[in-house]
Coordinates of C-alpha atoms in Angstrom, one line a residue:
M1 CA -85.2 19.4 56.5
A2 CA -84.4 20.7 53.0
N3 CA -80.7 19.8 53.4
L4 CA -81.7 16.3 54.5
A5 CA -84.0 15.9 51.5
L6 CA -81.1 16.9 49.1
V7 CA -78.8 14.4 50.7
L8 CA -81.3 11.6 50.3
V9 CA -81.9 12.5 46.7
V10 CA -78.2 12.5 45.9
F11 CA -77.7 9.2 47.8
Y12 CA -80.5 7.6 45.9
L13 CA -79.5 8.7 42.4
L14 CA -75.7 8.5 42.7
P15 CA -75.5 4.7 41.9
F16 CA -77.3 5.3 38.6
F17 CA -74.9 8.0 37.4
V18 CA -71.6 6.7 38.5
P19 CA -71.2 4.4 35.4
V20 CA -72.2 7.3 33.2
L21 CA -69.5 9.6 34.6
S22 CA -66.7 7.0 34.3
S23 CA -63.9 8.3 32.2
D24 CA -63.1 4.8 30.8
F25 CA -66.2 4.7 28.6
D26 CA -67.2 6.6 25.4
P27 CA -70.8 7.8 26.2
L28 CA -71.9 7.0 22.7
L29 CA -70.4 3.5 22.2
D30 CA -69.6 2.1 25.6
V31 CA -66.1 1.5 24.3
E32 CA -63.1 1.3 26.6
Q33 CA -60.6 3.6 24.8
N34 CA -57.4 2.5 26.6
Y35 CA -57.1 -1.0 25.0
D36 CA -57.0 -0.1 21.4
R37 CA -54.9 -2.2 19.0
N38 CA -53.7 -1.3 15.5
I39 CA -54.7 -3.8 12.8
T40 CA -52.7 -4.8 9.7
T41 CA -53.9 -7.5 7.3
T42 CA -52.2 -9.5 4.6
I43 CA -53.4 -12.3 2.3
N44 CA -50.8 -15.1 1.8
P45 CA -48.0 -13.0 3.4
N46 CA -44.7 -13.1 1.4
C47 CA -46.0 -15.8 -1.0
P48 CA -44.1 -15.7 -4.3
Q49 CA -46.2 -13.9 -7.0
N50 CA -48.8 -16.0 -8.8
E51 CA -48.0 -19.1 -6.8
C52 CA -50.8 -18.8 -4.3
V53 CA -53.7 -18.5 -6.8
N54 CA -55.5 -21.5 -5.4
F55 CA -54.5 -21.0 -1.8
T56 CA -55.8 -18.5 0.8
L57 CA -54.3 -17.8 4.2
I58 CA -55.3 -14.6 6.0
H59 CA -52.9 -13.0 8.5
V60 CA -54.3 -10.3 10.8
Q61 CA -52.1 -8.7 13.3
Q62 CA -53.6 -6.8 16.3
Q63 CA -50.7 -4.7 17.6
G64 CA -51.0 -3.7 21.3
R65 CA -48.8 -1.8 23.7
T66 CA -47.1 -4.9 25.1
D67 CA -48.0 -7.8 22.9
V68 CA -49.4 -8.8 19.5
L69 CA -52.3 -11.1 18.5
H70 CA -51.6 -13.0 15.3
H71 CA -54.7 -14.3 13.7
L72 CA -54.5 -17.0 10.9
W73 CA -57.7 -17.7 9.1
T74 CA -58.0 -20.3 6.4
M75 CA -60.7 -22.4 4.8
E76 CA -58.3 -24.9 3.3
N77 CA -59.1 -28.6 4.2
I78 CA -60.8 -27.7 7.5
P79 CA -61.9 -24.1 8.2
T80 CA -59.7 -23.0 11.0
F81 CA -59.5 -19.7 12.8
F82 CA -56.3 -19.6 14.9
Y83 CA -54.8 -16.9 17.0
A84 CA -51.5 -16.6 19.0
R85 CA -50.5 -14.0 21.5
T86 CA -46.8 -13.1 21.2
E87 CA -44.3 -10.5 22.3
I88 CA -43.8 -7.3 20.4
N89 CA -41.7 -7.7 17.2
T90 CA -42.6 -11.4 16.7
E91 CA -42.7 -12.3 13.1
L92 CA -44.8 -14.9 11.2
I93 CA -42.6 -17.2 9.1
I94 CA -44.1 -19.3 6.3
D95 CA -42.1 -21.8 4.2
W96 CA -44.1 -21.4 1.1
H97 CA -42.1 -24.0 -0.8
K98 CA -43.2 -26.6 1.8
M99 CA -46.8 -25.2 1.9
L100 CA -47.3 -25.4 -1.9
S101 CA -45.5 -28.7 -2.5
G102 CA -47.9 -30.6 -0.3
N103 CA -45.3 -31.3 2.4
N104 CA -46.8 -28.5 4.6
S105 CA -46.3 -30.1 8.0
Q106 CA -44.8 -27.5 10.4
A107 CA -44.3 -25.0 7.5
I108 CA -45.6 -22.1 9.6
S109 CA -43.8 -20.8 12.7
F110 CA -43.1 -17.6 14.7
S111 CA -39.8 -15.9 15.3
K112 CA -40.6 -16.1 19.1
E113 CA -42.6 -18.8 20.7
P114 CA -46.2 -17.7 21.4
Q115 CA -47.3 -17.0 25.0
Y116 CA -50.7 -18.5 24.3
F117 CA -52.7 -19.8 21.3
A118 CA -56.1 -21.2 20.5
A119 CA -58.2 -22.1 17.5
V120 CA -61.8 -22.7 16.5
L121 CA -62.6 -25.2 13.8
I122 CA -65.7 -26.0 11.7
L123 CA -65.8 -29.8 11.4
K124 CA -69.1 -30.6 9.8
F125 CA -72.4 -29.2 8.5
F126 CA -75.6 -31.2 9.1
M127 CA -79.0 -31.5 7.5
Y128 CA -81.5 -33.4 9.5
N129 CA -85.2 -34.3 9.3
D130 CA -87.0 -33.0 12.4
L131 CA -89.9 -35.4 12.3
N132 CA -91.2 -34.5 15.7
D133 CA -90.6 -30.7 15.3
T134 CA -88.4 -30.5 18.4
G135 CA -85.4 -28.7 17.0
I136 CA -83.1 -31.3 18.5
I137 CA -80.6 -33.1 16.3
P138 CA -81.2 -36.8 16.1
K139 CA -78.3 -39.2 16.7
M140 CA -75.5 -39.0 14.2
N141 CA -76.1 -42.6 12.9
S142 CA -79.8 -41.9 12.3
Y143 CA -81.3 -42.1 8.8
D144 CA -82.8 -38.7 9.4
T145 CA -79.3 -37.0 9.5
V146 CA -76.9 -36.3 6.7
S147 CA -73.4 -34.9 7.6
F148 CA -71.1 -32.9 5.3
S149 CA -67.4 -32.9 6.2
T150 CA -65.7 -29.6 5.7
K151 CA -62.6 -31.5 4.5
K152 CA -64.5 -32.1 1.2
M153 CA -65.5 -28.4 0.8
F154 CA -63.8 -25.8 -1.4
W155 CA -64.2 -22.1 -0.7
E156 CA -63.4 -18.9 -2.5
L157 CA -62.5 -15.5 -1.0
K158 CA -65.6 -13.5 -1.9
S159 CA -64.5 -10.2 -0.4
S160 CA -62.1 -8.4 1.9
N161 CA -62.1 -5.1 3.6
Y162 CA -59.1 -4.0 5.6
S163 CA -58.3 -0.5 4.4
G164 CA -58.2 1.0 7.9
N165 CA -56.3 0.0 11.0
R166 CA -59.3 -0.4 13.3
S167 CA -60.9 -3.5 11.7
A168 CA -60.4 -6.3 9.2
S169 CA -63.1 -8.3 7.5
V170 CA -63.0 -11.2 4.9
A171 CA -65.9 -13.3 3.5
F172 CA -65.7 -16.8 2.1
R173 CA -68.2 -18.5 -0.1
L174 CA -68.6 -22.3 -0.6
T175 CA -68.2 -23.2 -4.3
N176 CA -67.8 -27.0 -4.4
Y177 CA -68.5 -30.0 -2.2
D178 CA -66.8 -33.3 -3.0
G179 CA -66.2 -32.4 -6.6
V180 CA -69.7 -31.1 -7.2
E181 CA -70.3 -27.4 -7.9
L182 CA -72.7 -25.6 -5.6
D183 CA -75.8 -24.4 -7.4
S184 CA -75.4 -20.8 -8.4
S185 CA -78.6 -19.8 -6.6
S186 CA -77.5 -21.4 -3.3
N187 CA -75.0 -19.8 -0.9
I188 CA -73.1 -20.7 2.2
E189 CA -71.0 -17.8 3.3
I190 CA -68.7 -17.3 6.3
T191 CA -67.5 -13.8 7.3
L192 CA -64.8 -13.1 9.8
T193 CA -64.2 -9.7 11.4
A194 CA -61.5 -8.6 13.8
Y195 CA -61.6 -5.2 15.6
G196 CA -59.0 -3.1 17.2
T197 CA -61.2 -1.8 20.0
R198 CA -64.3 -2.6 22.0
G199 CA -67.9 -2.2 20.9
R200 CA -70.9 -4.0 19.5
S201 CA -71.6 -5.4 16.1
P202 CA -73.8 -3.1 14.0
I203 CA -76.0 -6.1 13.0
L204 CA -78.3 -8.1 15.2
P205 CA -77.8 -9.7 17.6
H206 CA -75.3 -6.9 18.3
L207 CA -72.8 -9.1 20.1
A208 CA -70.1 -7.3 22.1
F209 CA -66.6 -7.6 20.7
T210 CA -63.2 -6.8 22.2
E211 CA -59.8 -5.8 20.8
N212 CA -58.8 -9.5 21.3
S213 CA -61.7 -11.2 19.4
T214 CA -63.0 -12.4 16.1
Q215 CA -66.7 -12.2 15.0
I216 CA -67.8 -15.1 12.8
D217 CA -71.0 -14.8 10.7
F218 CA -72.7 -17.7 9.0
I219 CA -75.3 -17.4 6.2
F220 CA -77.2 -20.3 4.7
D221 CA -79.2 -19.0 1.7
R222 CA -81.6 -21.0 -0.6
L223 CA -79.9 -24.4 0.1
E224 CA -81.4 -27.4 -1.6
T225 CA -82.6 -29.8 1.1
K226 CA -82.9 -33.6 0.7
E227 CA -86.1 -34.4 -1.0
S228 CA -87.2 -37.0 1.6
F229 CA -86.5 -34.5 4.4
T230 CA -89.9 -32.8 4.7
N231 CA -88.9 -31.1 8.0
A232 CA -85.3 -30.2 7.2
R233 CA -83.2 -28.2 9.6
L234 CA -79.5 -27.2 9.6
A235 CA -76.7 -27.6 12.1
I236 CA -72.9 -27.1 12.6
E237 CA -70.3 -29.1 14.5
L238 CA -67.7 -26.8 16.0
A239 CA -64.4 -27.6 17.8
T240 CA -61.9 -25.6 19.8
V241 CA -58.4 -26.2 21.2
V242 CA -56.1 -24.1 23.4
S243 CA -52.5 -24.3 24.5
E244 CA -53.7 -24.9 28.1
P245 CA -52.7 -28.5 29.1
N246 CA -55.6 -30.9 29.6
S247 CA -58.1 -28.0 29.3
R248 CA -61.7 -28.8 29.7
F249 CA -64.2 -26.4 28.3
T250 CA -67.4 -25.4 30.1
L251 CA -70.7 -24.1 28.7
N252 CA -72.4 -21.3 30.7
V253 CA -75.8 -19.8 30.2
S254 CA -76.3 -16.3 31.7
Q255 CA -79.7 -14.6 32.0
S256 CA -80.1 -10.8 31.5
L257 CA -82.9 -8.5 32.6
D258 CA -82.2 -6.3 29.6
D259 CA -82.9 -7.1 25.9
E260 CA -81.9 -3.7 24.6
Y261 CA -79.3 -5.0 22.2
T262 CA -81.1 -8.2 21.1
P263 CA -84.9 -7.7 21.4
G264 CA -86.7 -10.7 22.8
V265 CA -83.5 -12.6 23.7
F266 CA -82.5 -12.6 27.4
K267 CA -79.9 -15.4 27.3
L268 CA -76.1 -15.3 26.5
M269 CA -74.3 -18.6 25.8
E270 CA -70.6 -18.8 26.5
V271 CA -68.0 -21.6 26.1
H272 CA -64.8 -21.0 27.9
S273 CA -61.5 -22.8 28.7
A274 CA -60.4 -24.0 32.1
L275 CA -58.2 -20.9 32.7
N276 CA -60.8 -18.6 31.2
Q277 CA -58.3 -17.4 28.6
H278 CA -60.3 -18.5 25.5
W279 CA -64.0 -18.1 24.9
I280 CA -66.8 -18.5 22.4
Q281 CA -70.0 -16.4 22.9
W282 CA -73.4 -16.2 21.1
R283 CA -77.0 -15.5 21.6
P284 CA -79.5 -18.4 21.1
V285 CA -81.1 -16.7 18.1
C286 CA -80.7 -16.9 14.4
Y287 CA -82.3 -14.8 11.6
T288 CA -84.5 -16.0 8.7
S289 CA -84.1 -13.0 6.4
T290 CA -81.4 -10.5 5.4
K291 CA -83.2 -7.8 7.5
R292 CA -82.3 -9.5 10.8
D293 CA -85.4 -8.2 12.5
I294 CA -87.0 -9.6 15.6
G295 CA -90.0 -10.6 13.5
D296 CA -87.6 -12.6 11.2
S297 CA -85.9 -14.7 13.8
T298 CA -86.1 -18.1 15.5
G299 CA -84.3 -19.9 18.3
M300 CA -81.6 -22.5 18.3
Y301 CA -80.2 -25.3 20.4
Q302 CA -76.7 -26.5 21.4
T303 CA -75.4 -29.8 22.6
G304 CA -73.1 -30.3 25.6
I305 CA -69.3 -30.1 25.4
R306 CA -67.6 -33.3 24.5
N307 CA -64.1 -34.5 23.7
V308 CA -63.1 -34.7 20.0
T309 CA -61.0 -37.8 19.6
D310 CA -60.8 -37.9 15.8
D311 CA -57.1 -37.8 14.9
D312 CA -58.0 -36.9 11.3
V313 CA -58.9 -33.4 12.5
F314 CA -55.2 -32.5 12.7
E315 CA -54.2 -34.2 9.5
N316 CA -53.4 -31.7 6.7
S317 CA -55.0 -28.8 8.6
L318 CA -53.7 -25.5 9.8
L319 CA -53.0 -27.1 13.2
Q320 CA -50.6 -29.5 11.5
W321 CA -48.9 -26.8 9.5
L322 CA -47.8 -24.9 12.6
L323 CA -44.4 -25.5 14.2
L324 CA -44.8 -24.9 17.9
D325 CA -43.2 -26.2 21.1
I326 CA -46.4 -28.0 22.0
D327 CA -47.3 -31.1 20.1
M328 CA -50.7 -30.3 18.7
P329 CA -52.3 -33.8 18.8
S330 CA -51.4 -34.0 22.5
L331 CA -53.8 -31.1 23.3
S332 CA -57.4 -31.8 24.4
M333 CA -59.9 -30.7 21.7
N334 CA -63.5 -30.1 22.7
G335 CA -66.5 -29.8 20.4
F336 CA -70.2 -29.1 20.4
N337 CA -73.1 -28.8 17.9
V338 CA -75.5 -25.9 17.3
S339 CA -78.8 -26.4 15.4
F340 CA -80.9 -23.7 13.9
G341 CA -84.7 -23.5 14.6
V342 CA -87.1 -24.4 17.3
E343 CA -90.5 -26.1 17.4
G344 CA -93.3 -24.4 15.5
D345 CA -91.1 -22.1 13.3
G346 CA -91.9 -23.9 10.0
F347 CA -88.4 -25.5 9.5
Y348 CA -85.7 -24.3 7.1
K349 CA -88.1 -24.3 4.2
A350 CA -90.2 -21.6 5.7
S351 CA -87.7 -18.9 4.7
N352 CA -84.8 -20.8 3.0
Y353 CA -82.5 -18.5 4.9
T354 CA -80.6 -18.7 8.1
A355 CA -78.0 -16.3 9.5
W356 CA -76.1 -16.8 12.8
T357 CA -73.3 -14.9 14.6
M358 CA -70.8 -15.9 17.2
V359 CA -67.7 -14.2 18.7
T360 CA -64.5 -15.9 19.9
G361 CA -61.5 -14.4 21.6
H362 CA -58.7 -14.3 24.1
G363 CA -58.9 -13.0 27.7
S364 CA -62.2 -11.9 29.2
P365 CA -65.4 -11.3 27.0
I366 CA -67.7 -8.4 27.7
G367 CA -70.6 -9.5 29.8
D368 CA -74.1 -8.1 29.7
Q369 CA -74.3 -4.6 31.1
F370 CA -76.8 -1.7 31.0
S371 CA -76.1 1.0 28.4
V372 CA -76.0 4.7 29.2
M373 CA -79.5 5.1 27.8
V374 CA -80.9 2.4 29.9
I375 CA -79.2 3.8 33.0
L376 CA -80.7 7.2 32.3
V377 CA -84.1 5.8 31.8
M378 CA -83.8 3.8 35.1
A379 CA -82.5 6.9 36.9
I380 CA -85.4 9.0 35.6
G381 CA -88.1 6.4 36.0
L382 CA -87.0 5.4 39.5
G383 CA -85.5 8.7 40.6
L384 CA -88.3 11.1 39.9
P385 CA -90.9 9.2 42.0
A386 CA -88.4 9.1 44.8
V387 CA -87.8 12.8 44.5
V388 CA -91.6 13.5 44.5
L389 CA -92.0 11.3 47.6
I390 CA -89.2 12.9 49.4
L391 CA -90.3 16.5 48.6
G392 CA -93.9 15.6 49.4
G393 CA -92.7 14.3 52.7
V394 CA -90.7 17.4 53.4
A395 CA -93.7 19.6 52.5
I396 CA -96.0 17.6 54.8
A397 CA -93.5 17.8 57.6
L398 CA -93.1 21.6 57.2
R399 CA -96.9 22.1 57.1
N400 CA -97.3 20.0 60.2
H401 CA -94.5 21.9 61.9
R402 CA -96.1 25.2 61.0
N403 CA -99.5 24.0 62.2
S404 CA -98.0 22.9 65.5
K405 CA -96.5 26.3 66.0
D406 CA -99.9 28.0 65.3
D407 CA -101.5 25.7 67.8
L408 CA -99.0 26.6 70.5
L409 CA -99.6 30.4 69.8
L410 CA -103.4 29.9 70.1
S411 CA -103.0 28.0 73.3
D412 CA -100.9 30.8 74.8

């Protein structure tokens, strides 16, 4: 009976501990160690000295064992975050004479044709008057909505951090819109971070990143809202394009039983391409203070996926600067809007601050999974009662067996 009890205990608890004992995971970080990439970063690579003062193009290389991911980030004309997967020893080639002379069409190429590429673009920012306190963006032609094209925006490189070979981060700040300087007390900031390994962001909502992804953080701080918009909220229009022919993107919403990484948020939003090779992921939560605490957060909404048919998106953008075998305008571009805030949260004016994070990348994203700590808690919480029940059953069985023997002796 004792051996049977031990077998039952091991059988019951083994599923909880198998993930913990896996050699593919760091027990502290849940990081798969065998997919690391080395990162190198350059700003305006090989641009003649002093000629790129008013131009910023970030090139981040994620060097793997069999391929390289080339990231190109720029805020010029339309903020575009592009990546291409290439063979080892593929070089980025930029004709800076064409780039800086204004004739920049097809001025950027690769020494070997990319195996895959994709891009995320920021097309517009919105301010809208949420009269009914629903959080939903009104129709674009409504008097209660004002749009700001990113083509009219000018950004400065605020900071950069790429001293190591495991991550690279740059931050851009909006300085001018349509010739008008942004008030010094106001701030719109976008930070991009690429990692060479797998893990989770140190800031809420602690999104998971991979060695093939880019994290994008948005901050809207002390913005001046339209005077007639008493219930002002903010929103963004995003677009994405991939080298997959006629690719149609899909929006998935997954539910989780665990909110360990993002307290109070059980949903994970994901937009992915038809072949599941490109994705955008976020939690439906934004933060209303720099602390990024659960008490300083609110929800958000997103629209469905739609086709972007505006040909001006390609005009004088990074996508037009690239020389690739595929004709860029022939590719299907999909877009969607995200709006910040939900009913009853007091609108943007309640805090005058909104921060939101998303991750985009190549291959497969990291789905929701229980951490080592949660697995241990589950194993202890569920395992101990099982052990007590089993041992209790064994004790009762042994006592009954002993009593039955005594009864037999007395009867003899």
